[in-house]
Amino acid sequence: MHVVATAGHVDHGKSTLVRALTGMEPDRLEEERRRGLTIELGYAWTSLPSGERLAFVDVPGHERFLATMLAGVGPAPAVMFVVAADEGWMPQSEEHLAALEALGVRHGLLAVTRADLADPGPATVQAAARLARAGLGGVERVAVSGRTGEGLDGLRAALDRLVARLPAPDPRAPVRVWIDRVFTVRGSGTVVTGTLPAGTVAVGDELALPSGAARVRAVECLKEAVPSVAGVARVALNLRASAAPERGQALVTPGAWTWTDVVDVRIHLVGPAADPGEDSAAGPREDGARGDGPALPPRLTAHIGSAAAVCDVRPIGGPIARLRLGRPLPLHLGDVLLLRDPGHSAAVRVLAGATVLDPRPPALRRRGAAGERAAELAEAAPDARSLLRTHRLLRAADLRAMGCVPEGEPVSGDWHTDPAHWTRLRVRLPGAVGRYAAEHPLEPGMPVEVARRALGLPDRRLVASLVGPPLAVRDGRIVTESGDRAAALPPAVAAAVELLRAELAARPFLAPEAGRLAELGLGPKEVAAAVRTGALLRVAEGVVLPAGADLRAAELLARLPQPFTVSEARRALDSSRRVMVPLLEHLDRRGLTERVDDLRRRCRTPS
């Protein structure tokens, strides 16, 4: 099916036309029918000559109900713009067109009504010219009378051609239904209605509201119960929700949208506000932002879908501004918000459209940051590469929630990065590792966590992905690989090791006590560094021997009658039991000796 919204000045026959096309009454309220004035959104549908089903969202034309009109037009992909032949272009015609221009609506048709009361030619020419200036110059024009039925067949054919030109929505897209009506059905509970522009909603789906989760208990489309429905469609959803939904809220696919109250946008003025000669109070410009951008009041109302939120407007340079919304909204990159001044006395209160360039912008803390940010966004495209240039690193899920399909392969896990930033990190890492080694000469390398903090990375896995020759990750540290067995010891430690070697020259298997090691300047860190470089051999905690002592011990033990006991080995090596027990266990682990029974060992013959 397809959805088309009406637009146009009050009392130009929008509801009459919908009624004539569908045979249904779009005015739901008794007050509307009594006064002949649309106050709330109306819904009706019909089948076109091609068999396509078309739903209308009928909007009020009176200036007092502009917010309601925007709630109906916002989610609809196309519009039927209505102008009366006997009155022509009117103030609300202008305001409704400004809204369509701000929202970027580019699909529609012009219906000139009351063709039975006046020549439709002049009104058609006037309206077509104004539509063309707003980017709707190619719309088809039909003269019609809702009262007599004149031109209705031609209008139905034109609607058929219109919907045939509409882009096909993606049934797999994330769901966002802006709620335009909430009511309770006895025995069923809460029901919400709205336009589903893309994606699919099915019975049993878990969706999200600002207040929490909501399960879809039943789905209706055009008063028919269905198991599922794909956009574009008018839907009524029976919900089981943790809190009562409200009009103006969005029902969305969990995790597929960025709920945000701060966005960076590109402003495009519409209607009289776009006229450079028009007077308008400009909001403050801070942080060195350029003053050549559109002038807007500092506080406006932002509309998207059926939502309306007060927002503070901060120009940051050229057409780029930062909006701080009164409440979080689920947004994607490329979404268009309409900016309106509800207190403005002019006939047209719609001032601008605001295209979202970043739904999760960085803070502007230092002087000059706003100007730099504006320059960065001036030529930004609504894609993942643009976001990554700003955020540098984003998870795939974050990119999707911001409205982008991740491009290329992730650099680590599900992390995507800006290529230039990744190259800069690769260049920085060796320098950081070198500085850490100079400041901590006794440590085996730079801990990965320390490197993560030094590079400002959000995930340790990213550090490992940056490491390449001559660097390597070993035991949670980044080390420098070389042809040598290890890096040289600091001079003081090397001197202490040589002194220890000299003391053990006569009795090389009599490991010194911890106190003596400390006297030599070989504390735990120094011993660890010496062991790591191969200068010393640690056979157990607190038992340190010169490098190669294990091989020399095996050579001497091989001269004993086999098998031998611990005591025999101790005497042969002129050592103590404190040293001999862990030394023999070390030789067992290395495969130089093996146990025969609980008391004896023998040396293994090299294979």
Coordinates of C-alpha atoms in Angstrom, one line a residue:
M1 CA 0.0 0.0 0.0
H2 CA 0.9 3.7 -0.1
V3 CA 0.4 6.7 2.1
V4 CA -0.3 10.3 0.9
A5 CA -0.9 13.3 3.2
T6 CA -3.1 16.3 2.3
A7 CA -1.9 19.9 2.6
G8 CA -3.4 23.3 1.9
H9 CA -5.3 26.3 3.3
V10 CA -8.2 25.8 5.6
D11 CA -11.6 25.3 3.9
H12 CA -10.1 24.6 0.5
G13 CA -11.8 21.2 0.4
K14 CA -9.1 18.7 1.5
S15 CA -11.5 16.6 3.6
T16 CA -14.3 16.8 1.0
L17 CA -11.9 15.6 -1.7
V18 CA -10.7 12.6 0.5
R19 CA -14.3 11.8 1.2
A20 CA -15.2 11.8 -2.5
L21 CA -12.2 9.6 -3.4
T22 CA -12.6 7.0 -0.6
G23 CA -16.3 7.1 0.3
M24 CA -15.1 7.4 4.0
E25 CA -15.5 10.2 6.5
P26 CA -12.0 11.5 7.5
D27 CA -13.3 13.8 10.2
R28 CA -13.6 11.5 13.2
L29 CA -14.8 14.0 15.8
E30 CA -18.4 15.2 16.1
E31 CA -17.1 18.8 16.5
E32 CA -15.3 18.5 13.2
R33 CA -18.4 17.4 11.4
R34 CA -20.6 20.0 13.1
R35 CA -18.2 22.9 12.3
G36 CA -17.0 21.7 9.0
L37 CA -13.4 22.2 10.2
T38 CA -10.7 19.5 10.5
I39 CA -9.1 19.7 13.9
E40 CA -7.5 16.3 14.2
L41 CA -5.7 14.0 11.8
G42 CA -8.2 12.0 9.7
Y43 CA -7.6 8.7 7.9
A44 CA -9.3 7.1 4.9
W45 CA -8.3 4.7 2.2
T46 CA -9.3 3.5 -1.3
S47 CA -8.1 1.3 -4.1
L48 CA -6.7 3.0 -7.2
P49 CA -7.5 1.9 -10.8
S50 CA -4.3 -0.1 -10.9
G51 CA -5.4 -2.1 -7.8
E52 CA -2.9 -0.4 -5.5
R53 CA -4.2 0.5 -2.1
L54 CA -3.8 4.1 -1.0
A55 CA -4.3 5.6 2.5
F56 CA -4.8 9.3 3.0
V57 CA -3.7 11.2 6.1
D58 CA -6.0 14.2 6.1
V59 CA -4.5 17.2 8.0
P60 CA -6.1 20.4 9.3
G61 CA -5.6 23.6 7.4
H62 CA -6.2 26.1 10.1
E63 CA -3.2 28.0 11.4
R64 CA -4.0 27.0 15.0
F65 CA -3.5 23.4 14.1
L66 CA -0.1 23.6 12.3
A67 CA 1.5 21.2 14.8
T68 CA -1.2 18.6 14.1
M69 CA -0.7 19.2 10.3
L70 CA 3.1 18.5 10.7
A71 CA 2.4 15.3 12.7
G72 CA 0.4 14.0 9.7
V73 CA 2.7 15.2 6.9
G74 CA 6.0 14.3 8.6
P75 CA 6.0 10.5 8.1
A76 CA 4.2 10.5 4.8
P77 CA 6.4 10.0 1.6
A78 CA 4.1 12.1 -0.7
V79 CA 1.5 14.9 -0.5
M80 CA -1.6 15.9 -2.3
F81 CA -1.5 19.7 -2.2
V82 CA -5.0 21.3 -2.4
V83 CA -5.7 24.8 -3.6
A84 CA -9.3 26.2 -4.2
A85 CA -10.0 27.6 -7.6
D86 CA -12.2 30.4 -6.3
E87 CA -9.6 31.6 -3.7
G88 CA -6.2 30.7 -5.0
W89 CA -3.0 30.8 -3.0
M90 CA -3.6 31.7 0.7
P91 CA -1.6 32.2 3.8
Q92 CA -1.9 28.6 5.1
S93 CA -1.0 27.4 1.5
E94 CA 2.3 29.3 2.0
E95 CA 2.9 27.9 5.5
H96 CA 2.1 24.3 4.5
L97 CA 4.3 24.6 1.5
A98 CA 7.1 26.0 3.6
A99 CA 6.7 22.9 5.9
L100 CA 7.0 20.6 2.9
E101 CA 10.0 22.4 1.6
A102 CA 11.7 22.2 5.0
L103 CA 11.0 18.5 5.3
G104 CA 12.4 17.9 1.8
V105 CA 9.1 16.4 0.4
R106 CA 9.7 16.0 -3.3
H107 CA 6.8 13.7 -4.4
G108 CA 3.2 15.0 -4.8
L109 CA 0.5 16.4 -7.0
L110 CA -1.5 19.6 -7.1
A111 CA -5.3 19.3 -6.8
V112 CA -7.2 22.5 -7.7
T113 CA -10.6 22.1 -6.1
R114 CA -13.9 23.8 -6.5
A115 CA -13.5 23.7 -10.3
D116 CA -17.3 24.0 -10.5
L117 CA -17.2 27.4 -8.8
A118 CA -14.4 29.2 -10.7
D119 CA -12.0 28.8 -13.6
P120 CA -9.2 26.6 -12.2
G121 CA -6.6 28.1 -14.6
P122 CA -5.4 31.1 -12.7
A123 CA -5.2 29.3 -9.4
T124 CA -3.3 26.4 -11.1
V125 CA -0.8 28.7 -12.6
Q126 CA -0.2 30.6 -9.4
A127 CA 0.1 27.5 -7.3
A128 CA 2.3 25.7 -9.8
A129 CA 4.7 28.6 -9.8
R130 CA 5.0 28.6 -6.0
L131 CA 5.4 24.8 -5.8
A132 CA 8.2 25.1 -8.4
R133 CA 10.1 27.5 -6.2
A134 CA 9.9 25.0 -3.3
G135 CA 11.3 22.1 -5.4
L136 CA 7.9 20.6 -6.4
G137 CA 7.9 21.9 -10.0
G138 CA 7.4 18.5 -11.6
V139 CA 4.1 17.7 -9.8
E140 CA 1.1 16.8 -11.9
R141 CA -1.9 19.2 -11.8
V142 CA -5.5 18.2 -11.7
A143 CA -8.6 20.3 -11.6
V144 CA -11.4 18.7 -9.6
S145 CA -14.6 19.3 -7.7
G146 CA -15.3 17.2 -4.7
R147 CA -18.9 18.3 -4.7
T148 CA -19.9 17.4 -8.3
G149 CA -17.3 14.6 -8.9
E150 CA -15.8 16.5 -11.9
G151 CA -12.2 15.4 -12.5
L152 CA -12.2 12.6 -9.8
D153 CA -11.3 9.9 -12.4
G154 CA -8.4 12.1 -13.6
L155 CA -7.3 12.6 -10.0
R156 CA -7.4 8.9 -9.3
A157 CA -5.2 8.2 -12.4
A158 CA -2.8 10.9 -11.3
L159 CA -2.6 9.4 -7.8
D160 CA -1.8 6.1 -9.5
R161 CA 1.0 7.6 -11.4
L162 CA 2.3 9.4 -8.3
V163 CA 2.5 6.2 -6.2
A164 CA 4.2 4.3 -9.0
R165 CA 7.0 6.8 -8.9
L166 CA 7.6 6.6 -5.2
P167 CA 10.8 4.9 -4.1
A168 CA 10.3 1.3 -2.7
P169 CA 10.9 1.2 1.0
D170 CA 13.2 -1.4 2.5
P171 CA 11.1 -4.1 4.4
R172 CA 14.2 -5.0 6.4
A173 CA 14.9 -1.4 7.6
P174 CA 14.6 -0.6 11.3
V175 CA 11.2 0.4 12.4
R176 CA 10.2 3.9 13.6
V177 CA 6.5 4.6 13.9
W178 CA 5.7 8.1 15.1
I179 CA 2.6 7.7 17.2
D180 CA -0.2 10.1 16.1
R181 CA -3.1 8.6 18.0
V182 CA -3.4 6.6 21.3
F183 CA -6.6 5.1 22.6
T184 CA -7.9 2.1 24.6
V185 CA -10.1 -0.7 23.3
R186 CA -12.1 -2.6 25.9
G187 CA -10.8 -6.1 26.2
S188 CA -7.7 -5.4 24.2
G189 CA -5.9 -2.5 25.9
T190 CA -3.7 0.2 24.4
V191 CA -3.7 0.8 20.7
V192 CA -1.5 3.3 18.9
T193 CA -1.7 4.4 15.2
G194 CA 0.9 5.9 12.9
T195 CA 2.6 5.7 9.5
L196 CA 5.2 2.9 9.0
P197 CA 7.5 4.4 6.4
A198 CA 9.8 1.3 6.1
G199 CA 10.6 -1.9 7.9
T200 CA 8.2 -4.6 9.0
V201 CA 6.1 -4.9 12.2
A202 CA 4.8 -8.3 13.2
V203 CA 2.7 -9.7 16.0
G204 CA 5.1 -10.6 18.9
D205 CA 7.7 -8.0 18.0
E206 CA 9.5 -6.3 20.9
L207 CA 9.8 -2.6 20.1
A208 CA 11.0 0.3 22.3
L209 CA 9.3 3.4 23.6
P210 CA 11.0 6.2 25.5
S211 CA 9.5 4.7 28.7
G212 CA 10.6 1.2 28.0
A213 CA 9.8 -2.0 26.1
A214 CA 6.5 -2.6 24.2
R215 CA 5.3 -6.0 22.8
V216 CA 3.1 -6.0 19.7
R217 CA 0.0 -8.0 20.6
A218 CA -1.9 -7.4 17.4
V219 CA -1.5 -5.5 14.1
E220 CA -4.2 -3.9 12.0
C221 CA -3.7 -2.3 8.6
L222 CA -6.7 -0.4 7.1
K223 CA -9.0 -2.0 9.7
E224 CA -7.9 -5.5 8.8
A225 CA -6.1 -7.8 11.3
V226 CA -2.8 -9.0 9.8
P227 CA 0.1 -11.0 11.2
S228 CA 2.6 -8.5 9.9
V229 CA 2.8 -5.4 7.7
A230 CA 5.7 -3.8 5.8
G231 CA 6.1 -0.1 5.1
V232 CA 4.8 2.2 3.7
A233 CA 1.6 1.5 5.6
R234 CA -0.9 3.0 8.0
V235 CA -0.9 0.7 11.1
A236 CA -2.7 0.3 14.3
L237 CA -0.8 -1.6 16.9
N238 CA -2.2 -3.2 20.0
L239 CA 0.6 -2.9 22.6
R240 CA 1.6 -4.4 25.9
A241 CA 3.8 -1.6 27.2
S242 CA 5.6 -1.0 30.5
A243 CA 4.3 2.5 30.5
A244 CA 1.4 4.2 28.6
P245 CA 2.6 5.5 25.2
E246 CA 1.8 9.1 24.2
R247 CA 1.2 10.9 20.9
G248 CA 4.5 12.4 19.7
Q249 CA 6.6 9.4 20.9
A250 CA 8.2 6.9 18.5
L251 CA 7.9 3.2 18.6
V252 CA 11.3 1.8 17.3
T253 CA 13.4 -1.2 16.7
P254 CA 15.5 -1.6 19.9
G255 CA 19.1 -0.5 19.4
A256 CA 18.6 0.6 15.9
W257 CA 18.3 4.3 16.6
T258 CA 20.3 6.9 18.5
W259 CA 18.2 8.5 21.3
T260 CA 19.7 11.9 21.5
D261 CA 18.9 15.4 22.7
V262 CA 21.9 17.1 21.0
V263 CA 22.5 17.1 17.2
D264 CA 24.6 18.9 14.7
V265 CA 22.6 20.0 11.6
R266 CA 22.8 21.8 8.3
I267 CA 20.2 24.6 8.2
H268 CA 18.3 25.5 5.1
L269 CA 15.8 28.4 5.3
V270 CA 12.5 28.2 3.6
G271 CA 9.7 30.6 2.7
P272 CA 10.2 34.3 3.6
A273 CA 12.9 33.3 6.1
A274 CA 15.1 32.4 3.1
D275 CA 14.9 35.9 1.8
P276 CA 18.2 37.7 2.7
G277 CA 16.4 40.9 3.1
E278 CA 14.1 39.5 5.8
D279 CA 14.8 40.8 9.3
S280 CA 15.3 38.1 11.9
A281 CA 16.9 38.0 15.3
A282 CA 20.1 36.0 15.2
G283 CA 21.1 33.7 18.0
P284 CA 24.5 34.1 19.7
R285 CA 27.6 32.8 17.9
E286 CA 30.3 31.5 20.2
D287 CA 33.8 30.0 20.1
G288 CA 34.9 31.9 17.0
A289 CA 32.1 30.5 14.8
R290 CA 31.7 32.4 11.5
G291 CA 28.8 34.8 11.2
D292 CA 27.8 34.1 7.7
G293 CA 25.1 31.5 8.5
P294 CA 21.3 31.7 8.5
A295 CA 19.9 34.0 11.2
L296 CA 17.4 32.2 13.5
P297 CA 15.9 32.9 16.9
P298 CA 17.8 31.2 19.7
R299 CA 14.8 29.1 20.7
L300 CA 12.5 27.3 18.4
T301 CA 10.3 24.1 18.2
A302 CA 11.7 21.2 16.3
H303 CA 9.3 18.8 14.6
I304 CA 9.9 15.4 13.2
G305 CA 7.2 12.8 12.6
S306 CA 4.5 13.5 15.2
A307 CA 7.1 14.8 17.7
A308 CA 7.5 18.4 18.7
A309 CA 10.3 19.4 21.0
V310 CA 11.5 22.8 22.1
C311 CA 15.1 23.3 21.1
D312 CA 18.0 25.8 21.6
V313 CA 19.7 26.8 18.4
R314 CA 23.4 27.4 18.5
P315 CA 24.9 28.6 15.2
I316 CA 28.5 27.3 15.0
G317 CA 29.5 28.5 11.5
G318 CA 27.9 28.9 8.1
P319 CA 24.8 26.8 7.7
I320 CA 25.9 24.5 10.5
A321 CA 24.2 24.7 13.9
R322 CA 23.9 22.6 17.1
L323 CA 20.4 21.9 18.4
R324 CA 19.8 21.0 22.0
L325 CA 16.4 19.4 22.2
G326 CA 14.1 19.5 25.1
R327 CA 13.8 15.7 25.1
P328 CA 15.7 12.8 23.5
L329 CA 14.4 11.7 20.1
P330 CA 15.3 8.6 18.1
L331 CA 17.3 10.0 15.1
H332 CA 19.5 8.9 12.2
L333 CA 22.0 10.6 10.1
G334 CA 20.1 12.4 7.3
D335 CA 16.9 12.9 9.2
V336 CA 15.2 16.2 8.6
L337 CA 13.8 18.3 11.5
L338 CA 11.5 21.2 10.8
L339 CA 12.2 24.4 12.8
R340 CA 9.2 26.5 13.7
D341 CA 8.6 29.6 15.7
P342 CA 5.3 29.0 17.5
G343 CA 5.1 32.6 18.9
H344 CA 6.0 34.4 15.6
S345 CA 3.4 36.9 14.5
A346 CA 4.1 36.4 10.8
A347 CA 1.7 34.3 8.6
V348 CA 4.5 31.7 8.0
R349 CA 6.0 30.4 11.2
V350 CA 7.9 27.6 9.5
L351 CA 11.5 28.9 9.3
A352 CA 13.9 26.2 8.3
G353 CA 14.7 22.6 7.8
A354 CA 17.6 21.0 9.7
T355 CA 19.3 18.0 8.2
V356 CA 21.0 15.8 10.9
L357 CA 24.8 15.6 10.2
D358 CA 25.7 13.9 13.5
P359 CA 23.2 12.5 16.0
R360 CA 25.9 12.1 18.7
P361 CA 28.2 15.1 18.3
P362 CA 31.3 15.8 20.4
A363 CA 31.5 18.5 23.0
L364 CA 32.8 21.9 22.0
R365 CA 35.0 22.7 25.0
R366 CA 37.9 24.7 23.8
R367 CA 38.0 28.1 22.0
G368 CA 37.8 27.8 18.3
A369 CA 36.3 24.3 18.4
A370 CA 32.9 25.4 17.0
G371 CA 34.5 27.0 13.9
E372 CA 36.6 23.8 13.3
R373 CA 33.5 21.7 13.7
A374 CA 31.6 23.8 11.3
A375 CA 34.3 23.6 8.7
E376 CA 34.5 19.8 9.2
L377 CA 30.7 19.4 8.6
A378 CA 30.4 22.0 5.8
E379 CA 31.0 19.3 3.1
A380 CA 30.0 16.3 5.2
A381 CA 28.0 13.6 3.4
P382 CA 25.5 11.5 5.4
D383 CA 27.6 8.3 5.5
A384 CA 29.8 6.2 7.8
R385 CA 33.0 7.8 6.6
S386 CA 31.8 11.2 7.6
L387 CA 30.9 10.0 11.1
L388 CA 34.2 8.2 11.5
R389 CA 36.2 11.3 10.6
T390 CA 34.6 12.9 13.7
H391 CA 34.3 10.0 16.1
R392 CA 37.4 8.2 14.8
L393 CA 36.3 4.8 16.2
L394 CA 32.8 3.4 16.3
R395 CA 31.3 0.0 16.8
A396 CA 29.2 -1.4 13.9
A397 CA 26.2 -1.3 16.2
D398 CA 26.8 2.4 16.9
L399 CA 27.0 3.1 13.2
R400 CA 23.8 1.3 12.5
A401 CA 22.1 3.2 15.4
M402 CA 23.3 6.4 13.9
G403 CA 21.8 5.5 10.5
C404 CA 24.8 4.1 8.6
V405 CA 25.7 0.8 7.1
P406 CA 29.4 0.1 8.1
E407 CA 31.7 0.2 5.2
G408 CA 34.7 -2.2 4.8
E409 CA 36.1 -4.6 7.4
P410 CA 36.4 -3.7 11.0
V411 CA 39.9 -3.1 12.3
S412 CA 39.3 -5.2 15.4
G413 CA 36.2 -7.1 16.7
D414 CA 33.3 -4.9 15.6
W415 CA 35.3 -1.6 15.7
H416 CA 35.4 0.5 12.5
T417 CA 37.8 3.5 12.2
D418 CA 38.8 6.4 10.1
P419 CA 41.8 5.2 8.0
A420 CA 43.7 8.4 8.6
H421 CA 43.3 8.1 12.4
W422 CA 44.3 4.5 12.3
T423 CA 47.5 5.4 10.4
R424 CA 48.3 8.1 13.0
L425 CA 47.9 5.6 15.8
R426 CA 50.2 3.1 14.1
V427 CA 52.8 5.9 13.9
R428 CA 52.4 6.9 17.6
L429 CA 52.5 3.4 19.2
P430 CA 56.3 2.7 18.7
G431 CA 57.1 6.1 20.3
A432 CA 54.9 5.4 23.2
V433 CA 56.4 2.0 23.8
G434 CA 59.9 3.4 23.6
R435 CA 59.2 6.2 26.1
Y436 CA 57.7 3.6 28.5
A437 CA 60.8 1.4 28.2
A438 CA 63.0 4.3 29.0
E439 CA 61.0 5.3 32.0
H440 CA 60.5 1.7 33.3
P441 CA 63.7 -0.1 32.3
L442 CA 63.1 -3.1 34.6
E443 CA 59.7 -3.9 33.2
P444 CA 59.4 -6.5 30.4
G445 CA 57.4 -4.1 28.2
M446 CA 54.5 -1.7 28.1
P447 CA 51.3 -3.1 29.5
V448 CA 48.5 -3.2 26.8
E449 CA 46.2 -1.3 29.2
V450 CA 48.7 1.5 29.6
A451 CA 49.1 1.7 25.8
R452 CA 45.3 1.9 25.5
R453 CA 45.1 4.9 27.8
A454 CA 48.1 6.6 26.2
L455 CA 46.5 6.3 22.8
G456 CA 43.0 7.2 24.0
L457 CA 41.5 3.9 22.8
P458 CA 38.2 2.5 24.1
D459 CA 39.1 -1.2 23.8
R460 CA 42.3 -3.1 24.6
R461 CA 41.7 -5.3 21.5
L462 CA 42.4 -2.2 19.3
V463 CA 45.9 -2.0 20.8
A464 CA 46.7 -5.5 19.8
S465 CA 45.5 -4.8 16.3
L466 CA 47.9 -1.9 16.0
V467 CA 50.9 -3.9 17.0
G468 CA 53.2 -5.1 14.2
P469 CA 56.9 -5.9 13.7
P470 CA 59.2 -5.0 15.4
L471 CA 56.6 -4.8 18.2
A472 CA 54.8 -7.9 19.6
V473 CA 52.3 -8.6 22.4
R474 CA 53.6 -11.1 25.0
D475 CA 52.0 -11.8 28.3
G476 CA 49.8 -8.7 28.2
R477 CA 52.7 -6.4 27.3
I478 CA 54.0 -4.8 24.2
V479 CA 57.7 -5.8 23.7
T480 CA 60.3 -5.0 21.0
E481 CA 61.5 -8.1 19.2
S482 CA 65.0 -8.2 17.9
G483 CA 67.6 -10.7 16.9
D484 CA 69.1 -10.6 20.4
R485 CA 67.6 -12.8 23.1
A486 CA 66.5 -9.7 25.0
A487 CA 67.3 -6.0 25.5
A488 CA 70.3 -5.1 27.6
L489 CA 70.0 -4.6 31.4
P490 CA 70.4 -1.2 33.0
P491 CA 74.1 -0.7 34.0
A492 CA 73.5 -0.9 37.7
V493 CA 71.6 -4.2 37.4
A494 CA 74.2 -5.7 35.0
A495 CA 76.9 -4.8 37.6
A496 CA 74.9 -6.5 40.4
V497 CA 74.5 -9.6 38.3
E498 CA 78.2 -9.8 37.6
L499 CA 79.0 -9.4 41.3
L500 CA 76.6 -12.3 42.0
R501 CA 78.3 -14.4 39.3
A502 CA 81.7 -13.7 41.0
E503 CA 80.3 -14.7 44.4
L504 CA 79.0 -18.0 43.0
A505 CA 82.1 -18.8 40.9
A506 CA 83.3 -21.3 43.5
R507 CA 80.0 -22.8 44.5
P508 CA 77.7 -22.0 41.5
F509 CA 74.7 -24.1 42.8
L510 CA 74.5 -22.4 46.2
A511 CA 71.8 -19.8 45.5
P512 CA 71.9 -16.8 47.8
E513 CA 69.2 -15.9 50.2
A514 CA 66.8 -13.1 49.5
G515 CA 68.6 -10.8 51.9
R516 CA 71.9 -11.2 50.1
L517 CA 70.2 -10.5 46.8
A518 CA 68.8 -7.3 48.2
E519 CA 72.3 -6.3 49.5
L520 CA 73.6 -6.7 45.9
G521 CA 70.8 -4.5 44.6
L522 CA 68.8 -7.3 43.1
G523 CA 65.3 -6.8 44.3
P524 CA 62.3 -8.6 42.8
K525 CA 62.1 -6.2 39.8
E526 CA 65.8 -6.4 39.1
V527 CA 65.9 -10.2 39.4
A528 CA 62.9 -10.4 37.0
A529 CA 64.6 -8.2 34.5
A530 CA 67.8 -10.3 34.7
V531 CA 65.9 -13.5 34.4
R532 CA 64.0 -12.0 31.4
T533 CA 67.2 -11.1 29.6
G534 CA 68.8 -14.5 30.3
A535 CA 71.4 -13.2 32.7
L536 CA 70.1 -15.2 35.6
L537 CA 68.1 -18.5 36.0
R538 CA 65.2 -18.6 38.4
V539 CA 64.4 -22.3 39.2
A540 CA 61.7 -21.4 41.8
E541 CA 60.6 -18.4 43.8
G542 CA 63.5 -17.2 45.8
V543 CA 66.0 -19.6 44.1
V544 CA 68.2 -17.8 41.6
L545 CA 71.3 -19.2 39.9
P546 CA 73.6 -18.0 37.1
A547 CA 72.4 -18.5 33.6
G548 CA 73.2 -22.0 32.3
A549 CA 73.5 -23.5 35.8
D550 CA 70.8 -26.1 34.9
L551 CA 72.7 -27.4 32.0
R552 CA 75.9 -27.6 34.0
A553 CA 74.1 -29.4 36.8
A554 CA 72.7 -32.0 34.4
E555 CA 76.2 -32.6 33.0
L556 CA 77.6 -33.2 36.5
L557 CA 74.7 -35.4 37.7
A558 CA 75.2 -37.6 34.6
R559 CA 78.6 -38.6 36.1
L560 CA 76.9 -40.1 39.2
P561 CA 75.9 -43.8 39.4
Q562 CA 72.3 -43.9 38.1
P563 CA 69.8 -43.5 39.6
F564 CA 70.6 -41.1 42.4
T565 CA 68.9 -39.5 45.3
V566 CA 68.4 -35.9 46.3
S567 CA 71.1 -36.2 48.9
E568 CA 73.6 -37.7 46.4
A569 CA 72.8 -34.9 44.0
R570 CA 73.2 -32.2 46.7
R571 CA 76.7 -33.5 47.6
A572 CA 77.7 -33.8 44.0
L573 CA 76.7 -30.2 43.3
D574 CA 77.9 -28.8 46.7
S575 CA 74.5 -27.2 47.4
S576 CA 71.7 -27.2 49.9
R577 CA 68.4 -29.0 50.0
R578 CA 66.6 -25.6 49.7
V579 CA 68.2 -25.3 46.3
M580 CA 68.4 -28.9 45.2
V581 CA 64.8 -29.9 45.5
P582 CA 63.5 -27.1 43.1
L583 CA 66.5 -27.4 40.9
L584 CA 65.8 -31.1 40.3
E585 CA 62.1 -30.4 39.7
H586 CA 63.3 -27.8 37.1
L587 CA 65.5 -30.4 35.5
D588 CA 62.5 -32.8 35.3
R589 CA 60.4 -30.1 33.6
R590 CA 63.2 -29.5 31.0
G591 CA 63.4 -33.2 30.3
L592 CA 67.1 -33.4 31.6
T593 CA 66.2 -35.8 34.4
E594 CA 63.3 -38.1 35.2
R595 CA 62.0 -39.8 38.3
V596 CA 62.5 -43.5 38.8
D597 CA 60.5 -43.7 42.0
D598 CA 59.6 -41.5 45.0
L599 CA 63.3 -41.2 46.1
R600 CA 65.4 -41.5 43.0
R601 CA 66.0 -39.9 39.6
R602 CA 68.2 -40.6 36.6
C603 CA 69.6 -38.4 33.9
R604 CA 67.9 -38.8 30.5
T605 CA 70.0 -39.7 27.5
P606 CA 69.7 -37.0 24.8
S607 CA 67.7 -38.4 21.9

